[in-house]
Amino acid sequence: MALIVDIAVTHIAGRGRQTLVAIVGVAVGVGFSIAMAALMQGGQDDFVRQLVDTMPHVDITDEQRTARRQPAEDYFETVAISGLRPRDDRRGIINPTAATSWLESWVPGRFAASLKTQGVIRYSSREIGAAIIGVEPERESGVSPIVGKFVEGSFSALAAGGNNVLIGNTMASRLGAGFGDTITAVSSEGLTRNFKIAGLFHTGTTARDEGEAYVLLKNAQILSARPNAINEIRIKLDDPNRAPAVARRAEAELGYKAVAWQEANESILEALVVRNVIMYTVVGAIMLVAGFGIYNIISTITHEKARDIAIMKSLGFPESDMRRLFLLEGLVIGAAGSALGWLLGFSMIYALSLIRFEIAATGQEMTRLPIAWSLTHYIIASAFALGSAAVAGYLPARRAARLNPVDIVRGAT
Amino acid sequence: MSALIETERLTRILPETVPVTLVKDVTLTINDNEFVAVTGPSGSGKSSLLYLLGLLDRPTGGTLRIGGRDSEPMNERERAQTRLSTLGFVFQFHFLLPEFTARENVEIPMRKLGRLARPVMRERAGELLSSLGLGEHLDKRPDQLSGGQRQRVAVARSLANDPPLILADEPTGSLDSKSSEQVFTILQNLVRERGKTVVAVTHDLDMAARMDRRIHMVDGKIS
Ligand SMILES: Nc1ncnc2c1ncn2[C@@H]1O[C@H](COP(=O)(O)OP(=O)(O)O)[C@@H](O)[C@H]1O
Ligand SMILES: [Mg+2]
């Protein structure tokens, strides 16, 4: 084998410029693939992180996945019941203290119960429909998407006064209200209550900045005339990846719909998969092109070295050695290109990571490109490169190995 | 004297649209320690016969036994292995690997066979080349050698694995008379002093006359 390596090296070294071109071809392919993968993965991670940050990892609401069975259905299996008007459900999570203390006992993370009710916020003569969310400030701070996103005031201001409210800055400007103004909340039950704006937040999520008003839980319960009621438990896990398992367990035990963030964003996550498929198709195409370069050089070598192949075969090298020889030459070029490509890819990623730019829309933030540093990208790009090198080397190698030495020896004499 | 090669009605026909007969019904025996000349006009099938004897080509008819072993059932690998260990080829043109030095070229068959340690191979290659008067040129590449020197390197290489049989196709055909004589003497000594068998194709009737036996071919047949 060492002999085959020696011969392969002399063949490659004997044609420096062409070899260099082929190696650079592979390197550029590998380098760009790595850089592209880092950017795409970075963008995706960034996106998913925002997704995971802004929404609860598991959201338990007072809904069921199927309509509640009527008591009669439990008693009379074969009886079909029609025309029956189901009893009005008293909405809300039944027995909230038992539910929360059970969750407390095992959920690896933080959670907060809240009561969300639809209502209207009124200021002077303007009205805006809003979700009025009643929260317990200490618990809520562990799961809330608005903590730390305040333009004026702060989240802790909610607990400071009995009738404080936190609203988004967009809602405030649409109402024409400002920090410290008193607004009126009207619930769907028709009850009204005045609140003082103790904080204005800006999360970047329009629906939230425009349509959510945070008040103390007891205020929300009063507004909706449902003392002690809650209708949502939001969970933030230490490890967001465990959300589906936690959701399954909570749903099985509590009987309420528990949605993991992965389920809530299924279509987005699917779109990310499609994006990755597209990306690796492009990587494959780049490597195919790099493969042509390798094919070209190995083909040329096998043609130019036809005489040497005949010599070696006449000396007693079997066909398998000849195949191995040229396959090895392809792989050496692939490996060298790969190594150079790693360097190139790393440099490009590093250069990209230094770029800082301003997002025009918000103006105030300087951002860097989202970049994922992952060894996997390097390995995948190399695997593609070596795979294409193997194919590009093997095809001419197989042809060369089959070459009949007699034809060549005879041709020369 | 035992038979190194035995053929029986050995035939090679190229399966073209008009089949070309290269070798026809050749029955011969080549014994140990013989110096055999193959003569005949150009195109009479001498080279073709040599390729068949050297397992480079496969016959389309007849049988060939090499070292008592029938060549017919051998696969490509076994034929290659037999070439490597029991045969040495010398062609009209030198056919050395151009990137390697004289010594490296001689080492290659040894390295392929892998029976000796690397330093021993190196030493042996040096000895073989020196014995053929190339002691000064061990580290020269083929393009730095003259035709006669290259042909002697080729002879040294054919001896690398100490095979009992050397097949030479017009080994002096492209050499001047002085180099020709030199190479001929070397081949002769292989038979006389080292106990080898040499089968050499030659146009030179004087040379053929100085060999043990002559096989004359006309139109693919022995005449
Ligand atoms: N591939 C081929 N196609 C057609 N004819 C061939 C081919 N190879 C060899 N021949 C013919 O076969 C004959 C024998 O060739 P060869 O064995 O080289 O003869 P020699 O070595 O005695 O000159 C020649 O007439 C040659 O032209
Ligand atoms: Mg000939």
XYZ file of C-alpha atoms in Angstrom, chain B:
223
model
C 15.570 -30.739 -17.289
C 12.052 -29.869 -16.264
C 9.606 -27.907 -18.361
C 9.085 -24.301 -17.347
C 6.480 -23.642 -20.010
C 4.489 -26.086 -22.079
C 1.980 -25.104 -24.704
C -0.362 -27.245 -26.705
C -1.886 -25.849 -29.906
C -1.803 -22.366 -28.354
C -3.949 -20.002 -30.415
C -4.847 -16.341 -30.190
C -7.394 -14.910 -32.581
C -8.586 -11.328 -32.271
C -12.384 -11.324 -32.428
C -12.681 -8.472 -34.928
C -15.306 -8.364 -37.665
C -12.646 -10.011 -39.772
C -10.908 -12.177 -37.157
C -7.151 -11.605 -37.015
C -5.044 -14.637 -36.231
C -2.054 -13.612 -34.145
C -0.838 -17.015 -32.981
C -1.988 -20.321 -34.402
C -1.558 -23.841 -32.987
C 1.762 -23.254 -31.296
C 2.974 -26.294 -29.422
C 6.281 -25.863 -27.663
C 8.186 -26.630 -24.501
C 10.644 -24.318 -22.797
C 12.911 -25.922 -20.260
C 14.845 -24.694 -17.290
C 18.056 -22.853 -18.005
C 17.561 -22.412 -21.740
C 18.433 -19.469 -23.963
C 15.745 -19.457 -26.635
C 15.493 -17.195 -29.661
C 12.176 -16.402 -31.294
C 12.729 -15.263 -34.854
C 10.607 -14.544 -37.865
C 9.547 -11.731 -40.141
C 7.835 -8.659 -38.819
C 4.143 -9.288 -38.107
C 4.614 -13.033 -37.783
C 3.233 -13.078 -34.228
C 6.438 -13.204 -32.166
C 5.361 -10.487 -29.742
C 1.878 -11.944 -29.513
C 3.340 -15.310 -28.553
C 5.509 -13.694 -25.898
C 2.502 -11.892 -24.360
C 0.686 -15.212 -24.177
C 3.649 -16.943 -22.545
C 3.936 -14.034 -20.085
C 0.247 -14.194 -19.113
C -0.255 -10.643 -20.343
C -2.759 -11.900 -22.875
C -5.184 -14.820 -22.805
C -5.249 -17.458 -25.541
C -8.436 -18.144 -27.433
C -7.502 -21.784 -27.907
C -5.078 -24.447 -26.750
C -3.428 -24.753 -23.359
C -0.553 -23.125 -21.575
C 1.149 -24.577 -18.517
C 3.537 -22.406 -16.598
C 5.632 -23.994 -13.850
C 3.449 -27.091 -14.240
C 0.310 -25.102 -13.586
C -2.510 -24.705 -16.090
C -3.059 -21.016 -16.828
C -6.640 -21.410 -17.960
C -8.390 -21.348 -14.571
C -6.249 -18.548 -13.146
C -8.070 -15.307 -12.458
C -6.695 -11.853 -13.116
C -5.173 -11.630 -9.636
C -3.388 -14.960 -9.848
C -2.032 -14.140 -13.282
C -0.728 -10.836 -11.966
C 0.844 -12.597 -8.992
C 2.481 -15.161 -11.276
C 3.894 -12.385 -13.457
C 5.205 -10.689 -10.367
C 6.965 -13.680 -8.840
C 8.002 -15.957 -11.687
C 8.329 -13.779 -14.786
C 10.409 -10.856 -15.885
C 9.600 -8.786 -18.975
C 11.998 -6.734 -21.050
C 10.467 -4.807 -23.926
C 12.019 -3.209 -26.963
C 11.551 0.212 -25.482
C 12.610 0.637 -21.935
C 9.235 1.057 -20.208
C 10.510 2.415 -16.944
C 8.399 4.608 -14.684
C 9.664 8.093 -15.573
C 9.304 9.728 -12.138
C 11.390 7.145 -10.334
C 15.139 6.682 -10.254
C 16.839 3.599 -11.665
C 17.081 2.098 -8.209
C 13.464 2.896 -7.349
C 12.317 1.328 -10.600
C 14.123 -1.876 -9.713
C 12.696 -1.771 -6.206
C 9.080 -1.480 -7.355
C 8.470 -5.176 -8.169
C 10.164 -6.113 -4.876
C 7.983 -3.715 -2.950
C 4.907 -5.085 -4.668
C 5.903 -8.641 -3.786
C 6.844 -7.543 -0.290
C 9.036 -10.478 0.652
C 12.063 -8.471 1.729
C 12.637 -5.680 4.196
C 12.944 -2.226 2.649
C 16.685 -1.792 3.319
C 17.345 -5.226 1.841
C 15.369 -4.300 -1.272
C 17.373 -1.135 -1.627
C 20.611 -2.997 -1.312
C 19.551 -5.701 -3.723
C 18.416 -3.143 -6.316
C 21.829 -1.477 -6.024
C 23.616 -4.780 -6.466
C 21.549 -5.767 -9.486
C 22.206 -2.448 -11.181
C 25.908 -2.543 -10.336
C 26.210 -6.038 -11.740
C 24.857 -4.640 -15.006
C 27.417 -1.844 -14.976
C 25.090 0.855 -13.684
C 26.692 1.381 -10.288
C 27.247 5.033 -11.114
C 23.688 5.707 -12.138
C 21.580 4.378 -9.270
C 19.889 7.659 -8.495
C 19.355 8.891 -12.019
C 15.923 9.051 -13.519
C 15.280 7.357 -16.898
C 15.492 10.622 -18.849
C 19.038 11.080 -17.557
C 20.141 7.707 -18.953
C 21.051 6.567 -22.448
C 18.987 3.982 -24.331
C 21.387 1.175 -23.538
C 21.500 2.140 -19.867
C 17.721 2.242 -19.635
C 17.477 -1.180 -21.230
C 19.914 -2.498 -18.654
C 17.809 -0.949 -15.885
C 14.834 -2.770 -17.423
C 16.807 -6.024 -17.312
C 17.719 -5.372 -13.687
C 14.067 -4.722 -12.906
C 13.008 -7.966 -14.607
C 15.409 -9.748 -12.246
C 14.151 -7.966 -9.142
C 12.131 -10.833 -7.730
C 14.610 -13.426 -8.959
C 12.185 -15.070 -11.404
C 13.232 -18.253 -13.235
C 12.013 -16.917 -16.594
C 12.848 -13.710 -18.491
C 10.824 -12.810 -21.558
C 12.474 -10.228 -23.795
C 10.805 -8.685 -26.840
C 13.512 -7.363 -29.162
C 15.524 -6.096 -26.193
C 18.271 -4.821 -28.468
C 15.989 -3.624 -31.242
C 16.373 0.053 -30.500
C 20.018 0.010 -29.429
C 23.275 0.700 -31.244
C 25.522 -2.286 -31.894
C 27.775 -1.713 -28.865
C 24.862 -1.465 -26.434
C 23.165 -4.383 -28.178
C 26.181 -6.550 -27.593
C 26.322 -5.460 -23.962
C 22.666 -6.327 -23.324
C 23.012 -9.602 -25.198
C 25.970 -10.611 -23.082
C 24.019 -9.791 -19.944
C 21.118 -11.983 -21.031
C 23.541 -14.742 -21.960
C 25.163 -14.550 -18.552
C 21.765 -14.802 -16.884
C 21.414 -18.214 -18.486
C 24.991 -19.348 -18.165
C 25.798 -18.032 -14.710
C 22.533 -17.527 -12.888
C 20.627 -20.510 -14.259
C 17.785 -18.438 -15.673
C 15.733 -19.169 -18.713
C 15.608 -16.402 -21.278
C 13.226 -16.306 -24.210
C 14.184 -13.430 -26.493
C 12.562 -12.216 -29.678
C 15.208 -10.999 -32.115
C 15.632 -9.933 -35.695
C 19.353 -10.360 -35.500
C 20.173 -13.730 -36.996
C 23.787 -13.649 -35.723
C 22.503 -13.232 -32.199
C 19.915 -15.946 -32.656
C 22.669 -18.225 -33.875
C 24.541 -17.765 -30.602
C 21.539 -18.893 -28.541
C 20.640 -22.441 -27.499
C 17.568 -22.864 -29.637
C 15.586 -21.020 -32.258
C 11.848 -20.909 -32.688
C 11.008 -19.552 -36.120
C 7.589 -18.118 -36.720
C 5.728 -17.362 -39.917
C 2.121 -16.160 -39.998
C 1.501 -17.010 -36.361
C 2.769 -20.560 -36.657
C 6.037 -22.245 -35.841
C 7.787 -23.290 -39.011
